[in-house]
Amino acid sequence: MLFGIRPTFALRLVAAAATFAVAVGLGAAPASADEKVVRIGTEGAYPPFNEVDADGNLKGFDIDIAKALCEKMEVKCEFVAQDWDGIIPALQAKKYDAIVASMSITEERKKQVDFTDKYYNTPTQFIAAKGMDVGEATAADLAGKTLGAQSSTIQADMLEKVYTDSTVKLYGTVDELYADLSSGRVDAALVDKLVSDEWLKTEAGAGYEFVGPPMFEPKEILGEGVGIAVRKGDDELRLAFNAAIKAILEDGTYEKINAEYFPFSIY
């Protein structure tokens, strides 16, 4: 039985399973002969999807989804916090087996990793100071402005490839981006709408608002939704995750987790 997934989901995907150690490329043996472990890399700095609480524990939508998937796969999840800029290289170096960190599925990233099916999708949008005239926030509207985004994200790619007449500043974390927006060093920030909606509700974000329309296009930059990344060629683990994603969508687990964070479906 593939990763503990019931035959209804797993056997239709693959004819036979290799051993777990070969499938996920673990660098060390599991804690016991029967226990299977999947190490999950995540950022821990992207609330409400992944963050570190006051006790130093990882929490958020990504974390809860990963735990639910591991439960369906009948494996133990071990989480590893990793800075965003190095999150793909660390996967390739086998620091962990998969990335569950709100990573958008893009053609550029597909050159480095393989993705599961999506497990959510949200739009990209600009935020700026209330009352600031940015029109429809097109490249022409924002020409000459200083624009910011978190580095190594689809938003950063969008600024660099589309907003070529603006000054682009990139940041290691979204919190650093918010800080420069608040200080006036950035005129507008291109962000994940759901993530920044939370910030706009805080005292620090009270003077800012979304500007321009939500963006899902162009897909070659903004991607096809958010998926789980695994090492190239790790089809065993990728298909096991796909089966588990389908299972939690069908049995109501996904809907329950979604409702804990958002008043509407983000799938």
PDB file of C-alpha atoms in Angstrom:
ATOM      1  CA  MET A   1       0.000   0.000   0.000  1.00  0.00           C
ATOM      2  CA  LEU A   2       1.575   3.277  -1.152  1.00  0.00           C
ATOM      3  CA  PHE A   3       2.477   5.418   1.896  1.00  0.00           C
ATOM      4  CA  GLY A   4      -0.534   3.998   3.697  1.00  0.00           C
ATOM      5  CA  ILE A   5      -2.942   5.532   1.137  1.00  0.00           C
ATOM      6  CA  ARG A   6      -6.040   3.397   0.668  1.00  0.00           C
ATOM      7  CA  PRO A   7      -6.118   1.542  -2.677  1.00  0.00           C
ATOM      8  CA  THR A   8      -9.043   3.681  -3.853  1.00  0.00           C
ATOM      9  CA  PHE A   9      -6.628   6.601  -4.161  1.00  0.00           C
ATOM     10  CA  ALA A  10      -3.191   5.080  -4.538  1.00  0.00           C
ATOM     11  CA  LEU A  11      -3.485   2.014  -6.726  1.00  0.00           C
ATOM     12  CA  ARG A  12      -5.059   3.934  -9.553  1.00  0.00           C
ATOM     13  CA  LEU A  13      -1.971   6.151  -9.634  1.00  0.00           C
ATOM     14  CA  VAL A  14       0.873   3.658  -9.618  1.00  0.00           C
ATOM     15  CA  ALA A  15       1.096  -0.050 -10.257  1.00  0.00           C
ATOM     16  CA  ALA A  16       3.660  -0.783  -7.596  1.00  0.00           C
ATOM     17  CA  ALA A  17       5.585   1.052  -4.881  1.00  0.00           C
ATOM     18  CA  ALA A  18       9.287   1.064  -4.213  1.00  0.00           C
ATOM     19  CA  THR A  19      10.459   1.030  -0.634  1.00  0.00           C
ATOM     20  CA  PHE A  20       9.988   4.297   1.254  1.00  0.00           C
ATOM     21  CA  ALA A  21      13.674   4.969   1.703  1.00  0.00           C
ATOM     22  CA  VAL A  22      14.314   4.741  -2.001  1.00  0.00           C
ATOM     23  CA  ALA A  23      11.161   6.683  -2.863  1.00  0.00           C
ATOM     24  CA  VAL A  24      11.871   9.761  -0.770  1.00  0.00           C
ATOM     25  CA  GLY A  25      15.635   9.545  -0.637  1.00  0.00           C
ATOM     26  CA  LEU A  26      15.950   9.736   3.126  1.00  0.00           C
ATOM     27  CA  GLY A  27      19.447  10.375   4.349  1.00  0.00           C
ATOM     28  CA  ALA A  28      18.851   8.482   7.585  1.00  0.00           C
ATOM     29  CA  ALA A  29      16.779   5.510   8.660  1.00  0.00           C
ATOM     30  CA  PRO A  30      13.350   6.132  10.228  1.00  0.00           C
ATOM     31  CA  ALA A  31      12.971   6.047  13.991  1.00  0.00           C
ATOM     32  CA  SER A  32      11.728   2.456  13.819  1.00  0.00           C
ATOM     33  CA  ALA A  33      11.518  -0.272  11.243  1.00  0.00           C
ATOM     34  CA  ASP A  34       7.792   0.358  10.702  1.00  0.00           C
ATOM     35  CA  GLU A  35       7.756   4.148  10.924  1.00  0.00           C
ATOM     36  CA  LYS A  36       7.942   6.137   7.709  1.00  0.00           C
ATOM     37  CA  VAL A  37       9.033   9.772   7.833  1.00  0.00           C
ATOM     38  CA  VAL A  38       8.538  12.608   5.356  1.00  0.00           C
ATOM     39  CA  ARG A  39      10.563  15.728   6.084  1.00  0.00           C
ATOM     40  CA  ILE A  40       8.720  18.899   5.115  1.00  0.00           C
ATOM     41  CA  GLY A  41      10.512  22.159   4.398  1.00  0.00           C
ATOM     42  CA  THR A  42       8.627  25.407   5.059  1.00  0.00           C
ATOM     43  CA  GLU A  43       9.520  29.050   5.585  1.00  0.00           C
ATOM     44  CA  GLY A  44       7.872  29.912   8.904  1.00  0.00           C
ATOM     45  CA  ALA A  45       7.589  33.616   8.006  1.00  0.00           C
ATOM     46  CA  TYR A  46       4.465  33.830   5.840  1.00  0.00           C
ATOM     47  CA  PRO A  47       1.359  34.125   8.031  1.00  0.00           C
ATOM     48  CA  PRO A  48      -1.332  32.873   8.002  1.00  0.00           C
ATOM     49  CA  PHE A  49       0.101  30.092   5.833  1.00  0.00           C
ATOM     50  CA  ASN A  50       3.267  29.337   7.799  1.00  0.00           C
ATOM     51  CA  GLU A  51       4.780  31.064  10.812  1.00  0.00           C
ATOM     52  CA  VAL A  52       6.483  30.398  14.138  1.00  0.00           C
ATOM     53  CA  ASP A  53       4.467  30.885  17.327  1.00  0.00           C
ATOM     54  CA  ALA A  54       5.667  32.254  20.679  1.00  0.00           C
ATOM     55  CA  ASP A  55       6.823  28.770  21.721  1.00  0.00           C
ATOM     56  CA  GLY A  56       8.914  28.315  18.582  1.00  0.00           C
ATOM     57  CA  ASN A  57       6.476  25.910  16.905  1.00  0.00           C
ATOM     58  CA  LEU A  58       5.500  26.090  13.254  1.00  0.00           C
ATOM     59  CA  LYS A  59       1.827  26.750  12.591  1.00  0.00           C
ATOM     60  CA  GLY A  60      -0.496  27.917   9.819  1.00  0.00           C
ATOM     61  CA  PHE A  61      -2.562  26.701   6.883  1.00  0.00           C
ATOM     62  CA  ASP A  62       0.408  25.064   5.128  1.00  0.00           C
ATOM     63  CA  ILE A  63       1.359  23.219   8.308  1.00  0.00           C
ATOM     64  CA  ASP A  64      -2.161  21.939   8.959  1.00  0.00           C
ATOM     65  CA  ILE A  65      -2.545  20.809   5.346  1.00  0.00           C
ATOM     66  CA  ALA A  66       0.817  19.008   5.477  1.00  0.00           C
ATOM     67  CA  LYS A  67      -0.179  17.221   8.684  1.00  0.00           C
ATOM     68  CA  ALA A  68      -3.494  16.149   7.159  1.00  0.00           C
ATOM     69  CA  LEU A  69      -1.738  14.817   4.059  1.00  0.00           C
ATOM     70  CA  CYS A  70       0.785  12.898   6.145  1.00  0.00           C
ATOM     71  CA  GLU A  71      -2.056  11.383   8.153  1.00  0.00           C
ATOM     72  CA  LYS A  72      -3.712  10.153   4.942  1.00  0.00           C
ATOM     73  CA  MET A  73      -0.368   8.754   3.775  1.00  0.00           C
ATOM     74  CA  GLU A  74       0.143   7.113   7.189  1.00  0.00           C
ATOM     75  CA  VAL A  75       3.577   8.651   7.606  1.00  0.00           C
ATOM     76  CA  LYS A  76       5.169  10.879  10.227  1.00  0.00           C
ATOM     77  CA  CYS A  77       5.747  14.521   9.256  1.00  0.00           C
ATOM     78  CA  GLU A  78       8.925  16.236  10.408  1.00  0.00           C
ATOM     79  CA  PHE A  79       9.055  19.976   9.706  1.00  0.00           C
ATOM     80  CA  VAL A  80      12.202  21.923   8.859  1.00  0.00           C
ATOM     81  CA  ALA A  81      12.213  25.749   8.826  1.00  0.00           C
ATOM     82  CA  GLN A  82      14.188  27.206   5.930  1.00  0.00           C
ATOM     83  CA  ASP A  83      14.709  30.767   4.649  1.00  0.00           C
ATOM     84  CA  TRP A  84      12.754  31.300   1.440  1.00  0.00           C
ATOM     85  CA  ASP A  85      15.740  32.185  -0.746  1.00  0.00           C
ATOM     86  CA  GLY A  86      17.355  28.811  -0.074  1.00  0.00           C
ATOM     87  CA  ILE A  87      14.259  26.641   0.085  1.00  0.00           C
ATOM     88  CA  ILE A  88      14.679  24.908  -3.314  1.00  0.00           C
ATOM     89  CA  PRO A  89      18.457  24.377  -3.012  1.00  0.00           C
ATOM     90  CA  ALA A  90      17.907  22.790   0.416  1.00  0.00           C
ATOM     91  CA  LEU A  91      15.348  20.393  -1.104  1.00  0.00           C
ATOM     92  CA  GLN A  92      17.809  19.462  -3.830  1.00  0.00           C
ATOM     93  CA  ALA A  93      20.481  18.914  -1.165  1.00  0.00           C
ATOM     94  CA  LYS A  94      18.095  16.465   0.603  1.00  0.00           C
ATOM     95  CA  LYS A  95      17.717  18.571   3.734  1.00  0.00           C
ATOM     96  CA  TYR A  96      14.054  17.574   3.458  1.00  0.00           C
ATOM     97  CA  ASP A  97      11.849  15.618   1.070  1.00  0.00           C
ATOM     98  CA  ALA A  98       9.153  18.115   0.080  1.00  0.00           C
ATOM     99  CA  ILE A  99       8.325  21.816   0.295  1.00  0.00           C
ATOM    100  CA  VAL A 100       4.956  22.859   1.721  1.00  0.00           C
ATOM    101  CA  ALA A 101       5.392  26.620   1.860  1.00  0.00           C
ATOM    102  CA  SER A 102       2.816  28.334  -0.366  1.00  0.00           C
ATOM    103  CA  MET A 103       5.026  27.835  -3.427  1.00  0.00           C
ATOM    104  CA  SER A 104       3.314  28.751  -6.698  1.00  0.00           C
ATOM    105  CA  ILE A 105       3.607  26.301  -9.568  1.00  0.00           C
ATOM    106  CA  THR A 106       5.488  28.080 -12.371  1.00  0.00           C
ATOM    107  CA  GLU A 107       7.288  26.959 -15.504  1.00  0.00           C
ATOM    108  CA  GLU A 108      10.546  28.407 -14.198  1.00  0.00           C
ATOM    109  CA  ARG A 109      10.362  26.411 -10.963  1.00  0.00           C
ATOM    110  CA  LYS A 110       9.397  23.258 -12.863  1.00  0.00           C
ATOM    111  CA  LYS A 111      12.907  23.307 -14.277  1.00  0.00           C
ATOM    112  CA  GLN A 112      14.232  22.732 -10.747  1.00  0.00           C
ATOM    113  CA  VAL A 113      11.548  20.680  -8.965  1.00  0.00           C
ATOM    114  CA  ASP A 114       8.454  18.593  -9.642  1.00  0.00           C
ATOM    115  CA  PHE A 115       5.073  19.721  -8.313  1.00  0.00           C
ATOM    116  CA  THR A 116       1.972  18.002  -7.038  1.00  0.00           C
ATOM    117  CA  ASP A 117      -1.491  19.140  -8.011  1.00  0.00           C
ATOM    118  CA  LYS A 118      -2.438  22.497  -6.512  1.00  0.00           C
ATOM    119  CA  TYR A 119      -3.735  22.660  -2.948  1.00  0.00           C
ATOM    120  CA  TYR A 120      -4.842  26.309  -3.113  1.00  0.00           C
ATOM    121  CA  ASN A 121      -4.835  29.360  -5.364  1.00  0.00           C
ATOM    122  CA  THR A 122      -4.965  33.071  -4.504  1.00  0.00           C
ATOM    123  CA  PRO A 123      -4.499  36.271  -6.504  1.00  0.00           C
ATOM    124  CA  THR A 124      -1.611  38.707  -6.552  1.00  0.00           C
ATOM    125  CA  GLN A 125      -2.354  42.401  -5.954  1.00  0.00           C
ATOM    126  CA  PHE A 126      -0.671  45.708  -5.126  1.00  0.00           C
ATOM    127  CA  ILE A 127      -0.993  47.501  -1.800  1.00  0.00           C
ATOM    128  CA  ALA A 128      -0.238  51.198  -1.367  1.00  0.00           C
ATOM    129  CA  ALA A 129      -1.021  54.076   0.978  1.00  0.00           C
ATOM    130  CA  LYS A 130      -4.690  55.006   1.115  1.00  0.00           C
ATOM    131  CA  GLY A 131      -5.483  57.860  -1.261  1.00  0.00           C
ATOM    132  CA  MET A 132      -2.421  57.322  -3.441  1.00  0.00           C
ATOM    133  CA  ASP A 133      -3.371  57.648  -7.105  1.00  0.00           C
ATOM    134  CA  VAL A 134      -2.067  54.597  -8.963  1.00  0.00           C
ATOM    135  CA  GLY A 135      -4.832  54.268 -11.557  1.00  0.00           C
ATOM    136  CA  GLU A 136      -5.307  50.599 -12.392  1.00  0.00           C
ATOM    137  CA  ALA A 137      -1.771  49.831 -11.152  1.00  0.00           C
ATOM    138  CA  THR A 138      -0.628  48.901 -14.648  1.00  0.00           C
ATOM    139  CA  ALA A 139       3.015  49.068 -15.689  1.00  0.00           C
ATOM    140  CA  ALA A 140       2.315  52.464 -17.283  1.00  0.00           C
ATOM    141  CA  ASP A 141       0.473  53.734 -14.186  1.00  0.00           C
ATOM    142  CA  LEU A 142       3.399  52.832 -11.922  1.00  0.00           C
ATOM    143  CA  ALA A 143       6.225  53.908 -14.212  1.00  0.00           C
ATOM    144  CA  GLY A 144       8.828  55.825 -12.203  1.00  0.00           C
ATOM    145  CA  LYS A 145       7.556  54.479  -8.872  1.00  0.00           C
ATOM    146  CA  THR A 146       9.557  52.325  -6.475  1.00  0.00           C
ATOM    147  CA  LEU A 147       7.892  48.921  -6.188  1.00  0.00           C
ATOM    148  CA  GLY A 148       8.655  46.115  -3.755  1.00  0.00           C
ATOM    149  CA  ALA A 149       8.115  42.382  -3.416  1.00  0.00           C
ATOM    150  CA  GLN A 150       9.542  39.431  -1.524  1.00  0.00           C
ATOM    151  CA  SER A 151      12.504  37.988  -3.415  1.00  0.00           C
ATOM    152  CA  SER A 152      12.290  34.658  -5.266  1.00  0.00           C
ATOM    153  CA  THR A 153       8.492  34.909  -5.524  1.00  0.00           C
ATOM    154  CA  ILE A 154       6.074  35.153  -8.428  1.00  0.00           C
ATOM    155  CA  GLN A 155       5.464  38.755  -7.356  1.00  0.00           C
ATOM    156  CA  ALA A 156       9.181  39.529  -7.721  1.00  0.00           C
ATOM    157  CA  ASP A 157       9.167  37.929 -11.192  1.00  0.00           C
ATOM    158  CA  MET A 158       6.127  39.983 -12.150  1.00  0.00           C
ATOM    159  CA  LEU A 159       7.799  43.253 -11.169  1.00  0.00           C
ATOM    160  CA  GLU A 160      11.065  42.441 -12.915  1.00  0.00           C
ATOM    161  CA  LYS A 161       9.467  41.208 -16.142  1.00  0.00           C
ATOM    162  CA  VAL A 162       6.445  43.509 -16.506  1.00  0.00           C
ATOM    163  CA  TYR A 163       7.088  46.692 -14.487  1.00  0.00           C
ATOM    164  CA  THR A 164      10.305  47.506 -16.284  1.00  0.00           C
ATOM    165  CA  ASP A 165       9.911  51.299 -16.069  1.00  0.00           C
ATOM    166  CA  SER A 166       9.753  51.194 -12.263  1.00  0.00           C
ATOM    167  CA  THR A 167      12.496  50.801  -9.655  1.00  0.00           C
ATOM    168  CA  VAL A 168      12.173  47.326  -8.141  1.00  0.00           C
ATOM    169  CA  LYS A 169      13.305  46.487  -4.605  1.00  0.00           C
ATOM    170  CA  LEU A 170      13.251  42.900  -3.316  1.00  0.00           C
ATOM    171  CA  TYR A 171      13.213  41.692   0.285  1.00  0.00           C
ATOM    172  CA  GLY A 172      14.122  38.496   2.100  1.00  0.00           C
ATOM    173  CA  THR A 173      10.814  38.369   4.008  1.00  0.00           C
ATOM    174  CA  VAL A 174       7.381  39.881   3.591  1.00  0.00           C
ATOM    175  CA  ASP A 175       7.804  41.629   6.976  1.00  0.00           C
ATOM    176  CA  GLU A 176      10.849  43.489   5.622  1.00  0.00           C
ATOM    177  CA  LEU A 177       8.753  44.523   2.633  1.00  0.00           C
ATOM    178  CA  TYR A 178       5.989  45.860   4.893  1.00  0.00           C
ATOM    179  CA  ALA A 179       8.568  47.802   6.914  1.00  0.00           C
ATOM    180  CA  ASP A 180       9.899  49.642   3.843  1.00  0.00           C
ATOM    181  CA  LEU A 181       6.390  50.270   2.562  1.00  0.00           C
ATOM    182  CA  SER A 182       5.480  51.797   5.938  1.00  0.00           C
ATOM    183  CA  SER A 183       8.623  53.943   5.971  1.00  0.00           C
ATOM    184  CA  GLY A 184       7.981  55.295   2.470  1.00  0.00           C
ATOM    185  CA  ARG A 185      10.997  53.664   0.857  1.00  0.00           C
ATOM    186  CA  VAL A 186       8.584  51.732  -1.382  1.00  0.00           C
ATOM    187  CA  ASP A 187       5.589  53.352  -3.115  1.00  0.00           C
ATOM    188  CA  ALA A 188       3.644  50.125  -3.625  1.00  0.00           C
ATOM    189  CA  ALA A 189       4.147  46.447  -2.847  1.00  0.00           C
ATOM    190  CA  LEU A 190       3.078  43.491  -4.977  1.00  0.00           C
ATOM    191  CA  VAL A 191       1.871  40.732  -2.675  1.00  0.00           C
ATOM    192  CA  ASP A 192      -0.199  37.612  -2.194  1.00  0.00           C
ATOM    193  CA  LYS A 193      -3.683  39.029  -1.555  1.00  0.00           C
ATOM    194  CA  LEU A 194      -4.590  36.683   1.302  1.00  0.00           C
ATOM    195  CA  VAL A 195      -1.317  37.177   3.151  1.00  0.00           C
ATOM    196  CA  SER A 196      -1.466  40.968   2.954  1.00  0.00           C
ATOM    197  CA  ASP A 197      -5.173  41.070   3.796  1.00  0.00           C
ATOM    198  CA  GLU A 198      -4.129  39.918   7.265  1.00  0.00           C
ATOM    199  CA  TRP A 199      -1.497  42.685   7.504  1.00  0.00           C
ATOM    200  CA  LEU A 200      -3.962  45.375   6.405  1.00  0.00           C
ATOM    201  CA  LYS A 201      -6.092  44.509   9.437  1.00  0.00           C
ATOM    202  CA  THR A 202      -3.225  45.279  11.810  1.00  0.00           C
ATOM    203  CA  GLU A 203      -2.324  48.675  13.268  1.00  0.00           C
ATOM    204  CA  ALA A 204       0.744  48.867  11.013  1.00  0.00           C
ATOM    205  CA  GLY A 205      -1.341  48.246   7.905  1.00  0.00           C
ATOM    206  CA  ALA A 206      -4.242  50.545   8.773  1.00  0.00           C
ATOM    207  CA  GLY A 207      -3.109  53.324   6.422  1.00  0.00           C
ATOM    208  CA  TYR A 208      -2.810  51.065   3.372  1.00  0.00           C
ATOM    209  CA  GLU A 209      -5.189  49.366   0.957  1.00  0.00           C
ATOM    210  CA  PHE A 210      -5.303  47.130  -2.097  1.00  0.00           C
ATOM    211  CA  VAL A 211      -4.993  49.050  -5.360  1.00  0.00           C
ATOM    212  CA  GLY A 212      -5.583  47.895  -8.905  1.00  0.00           C
ATOM    213  CA  PRO A 213      -7.304  44.614  -9.751  1.00  0.00           C
ATOM    214  CA  PRO A 214      -6.418  41.152  -8.380  1.00  0.00           C
ATOM    215  CA  MET A 215      -4.121  39.324 -10.820  1.00  0.00           C
ATOM    216  CA  PHE A 216      -4.069  35.679 -11.920  1.00  0.00           C
ATOM    217  CA  GLU A 217      -2.462  36.358 -15.301  1.00  0.00           C
ATOM    218  CA  PRO A 218      -0.074  35.926 -17.010  1.00  0.00           C
ATOM    219  CA  LYS A 219       0.095  32.302 -15.836  1.00  0.00           C
ATOM    220  CA  GLU A 220       3.628  31.908 -17.175  1.00  0.00           C
ATOM    221  CA  ILE A 221       4.658  34.321 -14.391  1.00  0.00           C
ATOM    222  CA  LEU A 222       1.962  34.031 -11.728  1.00  0.00           C
ATOM    223  CA  GLY A 223       1.616  30.272 -12.033  1.00  0.00           C
ATOM    224  CA  GLU A 224      -1.115  27.653 -11.831  1.00  0.00           C
ATOM    225  CA  GLY A 225      -1.844  27.731  -8.123  1.00  0.00           C
ATOM    226  CA  VAL A 226       0.154  26.560  -5.117  1.00  0.00           C
ATOM    227  CA  GLY A 227       1.572  23.043  -4.980  1.00  0.00           C
ATOM    228  CA  ILE A 228       3.974  20.844  -3.044  1.00  0.00           C
ATOM    229  CA  ALA A 229       7.472  20.672  -4.501  1.00  0.00           C
ATOM    230  CA  VAL A 230       9.527  17.455  -4.504  1.00  0.00           C
ATOM    231  CA  ARG A 231      12.887  16.626  -6.055  1.00  0.00           C
ATOM    232  CA  LYS A 232      12.922  16.050  -9.809  1.00  0.00           C
ATOM    233  CA  GLY A 233      11.928  12.491 -10.633  1.00  0.00           C
ATOM    234  CA  ASP A 234      10.490  11.674  -7.192  1.00  0.00           C
ATOM    235  CA  ASP A 235       7.235  10.425  -8.693  1.00  0.00           C
ATOM    236  CA  GLU A 236       6.519   8.044  -5.833  1.00  0.00           C
ATOM    237  CA  LEU A 237       6.238  10.813  -3.283  1.00  0.00           C
ATOM    238  CA  ARG A 238       4.559  13.254  -5.682  1.00  0.00           C
ATOM    239  CA  LEU A 239       1.810  10.770  -6.568  1.00  0.00           C
ATOM    240  CA  ALA A 240       1.309   9.863  -2.916  1.00  0.00           C
ATOM    241  CA  PHE A 241       0.772  13.542  -2.110  1.00  0.00           C
ATOM    242  CA  ASN A 242      -1.641  13.870  -5.046  1.00  0.00           C
ATOM    243  CA  ALA A 243      -3.684  10.951  -3.768  1.00  0.00           C
ATOM    244  CA  ALA A 244      -3.748  12.462  -0.282  1.00  0.00           C
ATOM    245  CA  ILE A 245      -4.766  15.902  -1.615  1.00  0.00           C
ATOM    246  CA  LYS A 246      -7.671  14.273  -3.423  1.00  0.00           C
ATOM    247  CA  ALA A 247      -8.613  12.354  -0.283  1.00  0.00           C
ATOM    248  CA  ILE A 248      -8.781  15.405   2.007  1.00  0.00           C
ATOM    249  CA  LEU A 249     -10.807  17.292  -0.609  1.00  0.00           C
ATOM    250  CA  GLU A 250     -13.313  14.432  -0.848  1.00  0.00           C
ATOM    251  CA  ASP A 251     -13.748  13.650   2.855  1.00  0.00           C
ATOM    252  CA  GLY A 252     -14.195  17.227   4.108  1.00  0.00           C
ATOM    253  CA  THR A 253     -10.815  17.558   5.834  1.00  0.00           C
ATOM    254  CA  TYR A 254      -9.684  20.316   3.486  1.00  0.00           C
ATOM    255  CA  GLU A 255     -12.904  22.281   3.957  1.00  0.00           C
ATOM    256  CA  LYS A 256     -12.530  22.085   7.743  1.00  0.00           C
ATOM    257  CA  ILE A 257      -8.921  23.373   7.668  1.00  0.00           C
ATOM    258  CA  ASN A 258      -9.861  26.094   5.165  1.00  0.00           C
ATOM    259  CA  ALA A 259     -12.649  27.326   7.454  1.00  0.00           C
ATOM    260  CA  GLU A 260     -10.220  27.751  10.359  1.00  0.00           C
ATOM    261  CA  TYR A 261      -8.315  30.402   8.381  1.00  0.00           C
ATOM    262  CA  PHE A 262     -10.622  31.901   5.741  1.00  0.00           C
ATOM    263  CA  PRO A 263     -14.364  32.625   5.448  1.00  0.00           C
ATOM    264  CA  PHE A 264     -14.330  31.436   1.812  1.00  0.00           C
ATOM    265  CA  SER A 265     -12.744  28.602  -0.143  1.00  0.00           C
ATOM    266  CA  ILE A 266      -9.205  29.216  -1.361  1.00  0.00           C
ATOM    267  CA  TYR A 267      -9.107  26.050  -3.442  1.00  0.00           C
TER     268      TYR A 267
END
